[in-house]
Amino acid sequence: MKVAVVGAGAIGAYVGAALHRAGADVHLIARGAHLEALRSHGVRVLSPRGDFEGRPHATDDPAEVGPVDYVFLGLKANAYAASGPLVAPLLHERTALVAAQNGIPWWYFHGLPGRHSGRRLQSVDPGGSVSRALPPERAIGCVVYAATELEAPGVVRHLEGTRFSIGEPDMTVSRRCLDFSEAMQAGGLKCPVEPDVRNDIWIKLLGNISFNPISALSRATMAEICRHPDARGLVTAMMRETLEVAARLGSRPQISIERRLAGAERVGEHKTSTLQDLERGKPLELDVLLAAVVELAELTGTAVPTLRAIHAVADLLNRTTSRSLK
């Protein structure tokens, strides 16, 4: 099995090192000091489950790698539209794209029966720009439950979780999913093949859609948000509205709001990725988290006043912050 990791940051390098440990032919696409470290000493993973190292091939030139069986996308979703030049040299006729992203994916309605089948969401696939770079028929959904951070160039700190749920957009259990799952498990990761991975998307989104923008607006950690009664109530309202949108689309994830809150509180004094991006002066990944669900609410006629309000101020924060960096 030949795998390219496009965006070999903390999650991408972690997955690449695990697959390499399993015997896959892995190629990491990276840049800068991180790439130089990968080239000189490979990936070093520091984990409570046991440290390990891997030395997969690393490059900044996908043409050097050539066509692969799987492309694991470790990029933020807001970089997908511009990823075409990186991905195109890696494709052959059957190459699958394993899209490890938060939020609503660009392929959400691909292969989904019903009146919305094939619909494109402007918030996540503006003008079809993502679909042109990443054809939906190649996509395998992937929901990441692992937490990692790049401690230093070439050094990944694994904090918790090893689960990467995957599934086909058309809800079949395909051979390509089973093969990728087997390789991930051989590398020490959990990788269940879900008949309907959209349920996992909504479960993960419950936390991202609420904690991520609130943390950026307040500069608070997840535990601080949970301990503040009014902020906790705000999170609850956002989760409730999100579950209603999911239900209108036929998804009913089997998790309660209280259980989701308890899980977030256990994470502790953790800064969400959106708050970390804000502190680093990076664009905030809000379109796939908030704007997409507001668009889906309009599509299904669902009232989401809390989501709309938080989206308005978070989007304003993103725009003013981006303007100040120019």
Short mmCIF file of C-alpha atoms in Angstrom, two decimals:
data_model
loop_
_atom_site.label_atom_id
_atom_site.label_comp_id
_atom_site.label_asym_id
_atom_site.label_seq_id
_atom_site.Cartn_x
_atom_site.Cartn_y
_atom_site.Cartn_z
CA MET A 1 0.00 0.00 0.00
CA LYS A 2 1.38 3.39 -1.04
CA VAL A 3 0.20 6.40 0.97
CA ALA A 4 0.96 10.11 0.68
CA VAL A 5 0.23 12.45 3.60
CA VAL A 6 -0.51 15.94 2.32
CA GLY A 7 -0.14 18.34 5.22
CA ALA A 8 2.10 16.24 7.45
CA GLY A 9 1.64 18.35 10.57
CA ALA A 10 0.83 16.92 14.01
CA ILE A 11 -2.01 14.61 12.94
CA GLY A 12 -0.62 13.87 9.47
CA ALA A 13 2.87 12.98 10.71
CA TYR A 14 1.37 10.84 13.50
CA VAL A 15 -0.73 8.86 11.02
CA GLY A 16 2.19 8.64 8.58
CA ALA A 17 4.51 7.28 11.27
CA ALA A 18 1.90 4.71 12.35
CA LEU A 19 1.30 3.51 8.78
CA HIS A 20 5.04 3.34 8.18
CA ARG A 21 5.37 1.20 11.32
CA ALA A 22 2.75 -1.10 9.80
CA GLY A 23 4.85 -1.56 6.66
CA ALA A 24 3.08 0.81 4.28
CA ASP A 25 5.07 2.79 1.71
CA VAL A 26 4.53 6.27 3.21
CA HIS A 27 5.47 9.68 1.81
CA LEU A 28 5.09 12.85 3.88
CA ILE A 29 4.46 16.14 2.07
CA ALA A 30 5.65 18.99 4.28
CA ARG A 31 7.66 22.20 4.19
CA GLY A 32 10.01 24.45 6.12
CA ALA A 33 11.88 23.45 9.26
CA HIS A 34 9.48 20.57 9.84
CA LEU A 35 10.38 19.07 6.44
CA GLU A 36 14.10 19.41 7.14
CA ALA A 37 13.64 17.62 10.46
CA LEU A 38 11.61 14.84 8.81
CA ARG A 39 14.33 14.40 6.21
CA SER A 40 17.16 14.28 8.74
CA HIS A 41 15.69 12.14 11.53
CA GLY A 42 12.14 11.14 10.56
CA VAL A 43 9.11 11.41 12.84
CA ARG A 44 9.49 11.01 16.59
CA VAL A 45 6.18 10.32 18.39
CA LEU A 46 6.00 10.92 22.14
CA SER A 47 2.97 9.17 23.56
CA PRO A 48 1.63 7.86 26.89
CA ARG A 49 1.01 4.63 24.93
CA GLY A 50 4.75 4.37 24.22
CA ASP A 51 7.17 6.45 22.16
CA PHE A 52 8.16 5.36 18.67
CA GLU A 53 9.99 6.66 15.61
CA GLY A 54 9.53 6.28 11.87
CA ARG A 55 11.55 7.39 8.89
CA PRO A 56 9.14 7.59 5.95
CA HIS A 57 10.18 9.50 2.86
CA ALA A 58 9.56 13.26 3.18
CA THR A 59 9.44 15.89 0.45
CA ASP A 60 7.82 19.16 -0.59
CA ASP A 61 7.35 17.93 -4.18
CA PRO A 62 4.42 15.54 -4.79
CA ALA A 63 5.69 14.86 -8.31
CA GLU A 64 8.68 13.18 -6.68
CA VAL A 65 6.25 10.71 -5.07
CA GLY A 66 3.97 10.00 -8.03
CA PRO A 67 0.60 8.20 -7.93
CA VAL A 68 -0.41 6.54 -4.66
CA ASP A 69 -3.26 4.35 -3.42
CA TYR A 70 -4.35 6.74 -0.67
CA VAL A 71 -3.85 10.44 -0.02
CA PHE A 72 -4.35 11.28 3.66
CA LEU A 73 -5.31 14.95 3.89
CA GLY A 74 -3.89 16.53 7.04
CA LEU A 75 -4.64 20.05 5.85
CA LYS A 76 -7.14 22.42 7.45
CA ALA A 77 -10.37 22.46 5.45
CA ASN A 78 -9.86 26.11 4.52
CA ALA A 79 -6.77 25.02 2.53
CA TYR A 80 -8.60 22.38 0.46
CA ALA A 81 -9.55 24.62 -2.47
CA ALA A 82 -5.90 25.50 -3.11
CA SER A 83 -4.63 21.92 -2.67
CA GLY A 84 -5.09 20.85 -6.30
CA PRO A 85 -1.44 21.28 -7.35
CA LEU A 86 -0.31 19.23 -4.35
CA VAL A 87 -2.83 16.42 -4.85
CA ALA A 88 -2.97 16.06 -8.66
CA PRO A 89 0.48 14.40 -9.10
CA LEU A 90 -0.50 11.79 -6.50
CA LEU A 91 -3.60 10.51 -8.28
CA HIS A 92 -4.14 7.43 -10.39
CA GLU A 93 -7.49 6.06 -11.53
CA ARG A 94 -8.42 4.56 -8.14
CA THR A 95 -6.62 6.82 -5.66
CA ALA A 96 -8.75 7.50 -2.57
CA LEU A 97 -8.68 10.77 -0.62
CA VAL A 98 -8.96 10.23 3.14
CA ALA A 99 -10.18 13.61 4.33
CA ALA A 100 -9.39 14.09 8.03
CA GLN A 101 -11.23 17.34 8.63
CA ASN A 102 -13.42 18.91 11.27
CA GLY A 103 -16.90 20.12 10.46
CA ILE A 104 -19.13 19.52 7.45
CA PRO A 105 -17.14 18.10 4.50
CA TRP A 106 -17.47 19.24 0.89
CA TRP A 107 -18.68 15.73 -0.06
CA TYR A 108 -21.54 15.69 2.49
CA PHE A 109 -24.36 15.20 -0.05
CA HIS A 110 -22.34 13.03 -2.47
CA GLY A 111 -23.88 9.56 -2.68
CA LEU A 112 -26.56 10.46 -0.13
CA PRO A 113 -30.06 9.40 -1.20
CA GLY A 114 -32.90 11.89 -1.04
CA ARG A 115 -33.87 15.27 -2.39
CA HIS A 116 -30.54 16.90 -1.51
CA SER A 117 -28.39 14.26 -3.22
CA GLY A 118 -25.36 15.81 -4.92
CA ARG A 119 -26.03 19.28 -3.52
CA ARG A 120 -23.02 21.56 -3.07
CA LEU A 121 -22.70 23.81 -0.01
CA GLN A 122 -21.42 27.26 -0.86
CA SER A 123 -19.89 27.71 2.60
CA VAL A 124 -17.55 24.73 2.25
CA ASP A 125 -17.23 24.37 -1.54
CA PRO A 126 -17.55 27.91 -2.92
CA GLY A 127 -18.15 27.81 -6.66
CA GLY A 128 -17.16 24.12 -6.67
CA SER A 129 -13.52 25.04 -5.99
CA VAL A 130 -12.95 22.21 -3.52
CA SER A 131 -14.71 19.62 -5.68
CA ARG A 132 -12.46 20.53 -8.61
CA ALA A 133 -9.34 20.03 -6.47
CA LEU A 134 -10.67 17.00 -4.61
CA PRO A 135 -13.28 15.05 -6.61
CA PRO A 136 -16.03 13.86 -4.21
CA GLU A 137 -16.12 10.39 -5.75
CA ARG A 138 -12.56 9.84 -4.48
CA ALA A 139 -13.41 10.89 -0.91
CA ILE A 140 -13.39 8.67 2.17
CA GLY A 141 -14.76 10.46 5.22
CA CYS A 142 -12.52 10.49 8.29
CA VAL A 143 -13.38 11.78 11.76
CA VAL A 144 -10.36 12.24 14.04
CA TYR A 145 -10.72 11.58 17.76
CA ALA A 146 -6.97 11.74 18.46
CA ALA A 147 -5.30 14.81 19.96
CA THR A 148 -1.74 15.64 18.95
CA GLU A 149 0.52 18.67 18.79
CA LEU A 150 3.77 19.45 17.04
CA GLU A 151 6.17 19.86 19.95
CA ALA A 152 9.13 20.65 17.69
CA PRO A 153 9.98 20.12 14.02
CA GLY A 154 9.75 16.39 13.44
CA VAL A 155 8.46 15.73 16.97
CA VAL A 156 4.77 14.87 17.56
CA ARG A 157 3.32 14.84 21.06
CA HIS A 158 0.37 12.42 21.18
CA LEU A 159 -1.94 13.57 23.98
CA GLU A 160 -4.90 11.21 23.87
CA GLY A 161 -7.11 9.08 21.62
CA THR A 162 -6.18 6.83 18.72
CA ARG A 163 -9.51 6.58 16.90
CA PHE A 164 -9.94 7.57 13.26
CA SER A 165 -13.46 6.63 12.12
CA ILE A 166 -13.76 6.29 8.35
CA GLY A 167 -16.59 5.62 5.93
CA GLU A 168 -17.86 5.95 2.37
CA PRO A 169 -20.14 8.89 1.47
CA ASP A 170 -22.61 6.42 -0.11
CA MET A 171 -22.76 4.38 3.15
CA THR A 172 -21.35 1.19 1.66
CA VAL A 173 -18.57 -0.79 3.36
CA SER A 174 -15.97 -0.75 0.62
CA ARG A 175 -12.82 -2.75 0.06
CA ARG A 176 -10.75 0.46 -0.02
CA CYS A 177 -12.05 1.42 3.44
CA LEU A 178 -11.40 -2.05 4.86
CA ASP A 179 -7.84 -2.11 3.47
CA PHE A 180 -7.02 1.32 4.89
CA SER A 181 -8.55 0.36 8.24
CA GLU A 182 -6.43 -2.79 8.42
CA ALA A 183 -3.25 -0.81 7.75
CA MET A 184 -4.11 1.79 10.40
CA GLN A 185 -4.85 -0.93 12.96
CA ALA A 186 -1.58 -2.68 12.11
CA GLY A 187 0.13 0.61 12.95
CA GLY A 188 -1.47 0.74 16.40
CA LEU A 189 -4.45 3.01 15.69
CA LYS A 190 -8.19 2.42 15.94
CA CYS A 191 -9.90 2.81 12.59
CA PRO A 192 -13.48 1.51 12.53
CA VAL A 193 -15.28 1.50 9.18
CA GLU A 194 -18.65 3.12 9.86
CA PRO A 195 -21.65 2.37 7.62
CA ASP A 196 -22.74 6.00 8.12
CA VAL A 197 -19.77 8.16 9.05
CA ARG A 198 -22.03 11.24 9.04
CA ASN A 199 -23.16 10.32 12.55
CA ASP A 200 -19.53 10.59 13.70
CA ILE A 201 -19.22 13.90 11.86
CA TRP A 202 -22.13 15.33 13.89
CA ILE A 203 -20.83 13.92 17.19
CA LYS A 204 -17.43 15.57 16.67
CA LEU A 205 -19.09 18.73 15.37
CA LEU A 206 -21.13 19.17 18.55
CA GLY A 207 -17.94 20.12 20.36
CA ASN A 208 -16.24 22.01 17.54
CA ILE A 209 -19.24 24.17 16.63
CA SER A 210 -19.61 25.44 20.18
CA PHE A 211 -16.31 25.35 22.05
CA ASN A 212 -14.10 26.48 19.15
CA PRO A 213 -15.72 29.86 18.39
CA ILE A 214 -16.56 30.59 22.04
CA SER A 215 -12.95 29.91 23.03
CA ALA A 216 -11.69 32.26 20.34
CA LEU A 217 -14.13 34.99 21.39
CA SER A 218 -13.40 34.59 25.11
CA ARG A 219 -9.79 33.30 25.08
CA ALA A 220 -11.02 30.61 27.51
CA THR A 221 -10.05 26.96 27.75
CA MET A 222 -12.61 24.19 27.41
CA ALA A 223 -12.76 23.61 31.17
CA GLU A 224 -13.22 27.33 31.85
CA ILE A 225 -16.15 27.45 29.42
CA CYS A 226 -17.75 24.43 31.09
CA ARG A 227 -17.35 25.92 34.57
CA HIS A 228 -18.98 29.24 33.62
CA PRO A 229 -22.76 28.73 34.02
CA ASP A 230 -23.87 31.11 31.28
CA ALA A 231 -21.19 29.96 28.85
CA ARG A 232 -22.16 26.35 29.55
CA GLY A 233 -25.76 27.28 28.79
CA LEU A 234 -24.66 28.88 25.53
CA VAL A 235 -22.82 25.70 24.52
CA THR A 236 -25.90 23.65 25.38
CA ALA A 237 -28.12 25.84 23.19
CA MET A 238 -25.68 25.58 20.27
CA MET A 239 -25.50 21.80 20.61
CA ARG A 240 -29.29 21.50 20.78
CA GLU A 241 -29.71 23.55 17.59
CA THR A 242 -27.00 21.52 15.84
CA LEU A 243 -28.72 18.24 16.71
CA GLU A 244 -31.97 19.59 15.29
CA VAL A 245 -30.28 20.40 11.97
CA ALA A 246 -28.74 16.90 11.91
CA ALA A 247 -32.15 15.33 12.57
CA ARG A 248 -33.75 17.30 9.72
CA LEU A 249 -31.10 15.75 7.46
CA GLY A 250 -31.77 12.24 8.72
CA SER A 251 -28.84 11.89 11.15
CA ARG A 252 -29.44 11.09 14.80
CA PRO A 253 -26.06 10.67 16.52
CA GLN A 254 -26.35 8.54 19.64
CA ILE A 255 -24.86 10.87 22.24
CA SER A 256 -26.42 13.18 24.80
CA ILE A 257 -25.49 16.83 25.26
CA GLU A 258 -24.59 16.21 28.92
CA ARG A 259 -22.25 13.40 27.93
CA ARG A 260 -20.61 15.62 25.32
CA LEU A 261 -20.18 18.41 27.90
CA ALA A 262 -18.73 15.99 30.44
CA GLY A 263 -16.22 14.77 27.87
CA ALA A 264 -15.18 18.35 27.06
CA GLU A 265 -14.77 19.18 30.74
CA ARG A 266 -12.50 16.15 31.23
CA VAL A 267 -10.16 17.53 28.56
CA GLY A 268 -9.32 20.27 31.05
CA GLU A 269 -7.37 23.47 30.47
CA HIS A 270 -7.06 22.86 26.75
CA LYS A 271 -7.06 25.59 24.12
CA THR A 272 -9.12 24.65 21.07
CA SER A 273 -7.44 24.64 17.66
CA THR A 274 -9.42 27.79 16.73
CA LEU A 275 -8.05 29.68 19.73
CA GLN A 276 -4.55 28.43 18.92
CA ASP A 277 -4.95 29.65 15.33
CA LEU A 278 -6.12 33.05 16.60
CA GLU A 279 -3.10 33.36 18.89
CA ARG A 280 -0.78 32.41 16.01
CA GLY A 281 -2.36 34.92 13.64
CA LYS A 282 -3.80 32.24 11.33
CA PRO A 283 -7.21 32.31 9.60
CA LEU A 284 -9.94 30.69 11.68
CA GLU A 285 -11.52 27.47 10.42
CA LEU A 286 -15.12 28.69 10.81
CA ASP A 287 -16.78 27.98 7.46
CA VAL A 288 -16.96 24.20 7.85
CA LEU A 289 -17.86 24.46 11.55
CA LEU A 290 -20.42 27.26 11.79
CA ALA A 291 -21.26 28.71 8.39
CA ALA A 292 -21.99 25.27 6.94
CA VAL A 293 -24.50 24.41 9.67
CA VAL A 294 -26.20 27.79 9.31
CA GLU A 295 -26.46 27.09 5.57
CA LEU A 296 -27.88 23.63 6.31
CA ALA A 297 -30.37 25.21 8.72
CA GLU A 298 -31.58 27.49 5.91
CA LEU A 299 -31.84 24.48 3.59
CA THR A 300 -33.96 22.53 6.09
CA GLY A 301 -35.96 25.42 7.53
CA THR A 302 -34.48 25.00 11.02
CA ALA A 303 -34.39 27.89 13.50
CA VAL A 304 -30.84 28.32 14.83
CA PRO A 305 -30.74 31.78 16.48
CA THR A 306 -27.82 30.97 18.80
CA LEU A 307 -25.68 29.54 16.00
CA ARG A 308 -26.43 32.59 13.84
CA ALA A 309 -25.44 35.02 16.61
CA ILE A 310 -22.16 33.27 17.44
CA HIS A 311 -21.35 32.89 13.75
CA ALA A 312 -21.85 36.64 13.19
CA VAL A 313 -19.43 37.73 15.92
CA ALA A 314 -16.90 34.95 15.27
CA ASP A 315 -16.87 35.78 11.55
CA LEU A 316 -16.38 39.46 12.40
CA LEU A 317 -13.45 38.51 14.66
CA ASN A 318 -11.93 36.46 11.85
CA ARG A 319 -12.26 39.30 9.34
CA THR A 320 -10.88 42.02 11.62
CA THR A 321 -8.00 39.80 12.71
CA SER A 322 -7.15 38.90 9.12
CA ARG A 323 -7.25 42.58 8.14
CA SER A 324 -4.88 43.56 10.96
CA LEU A 325 -2.31 41.02 9.72
CA LYS A 326 -2.09 42.52 6.23
#
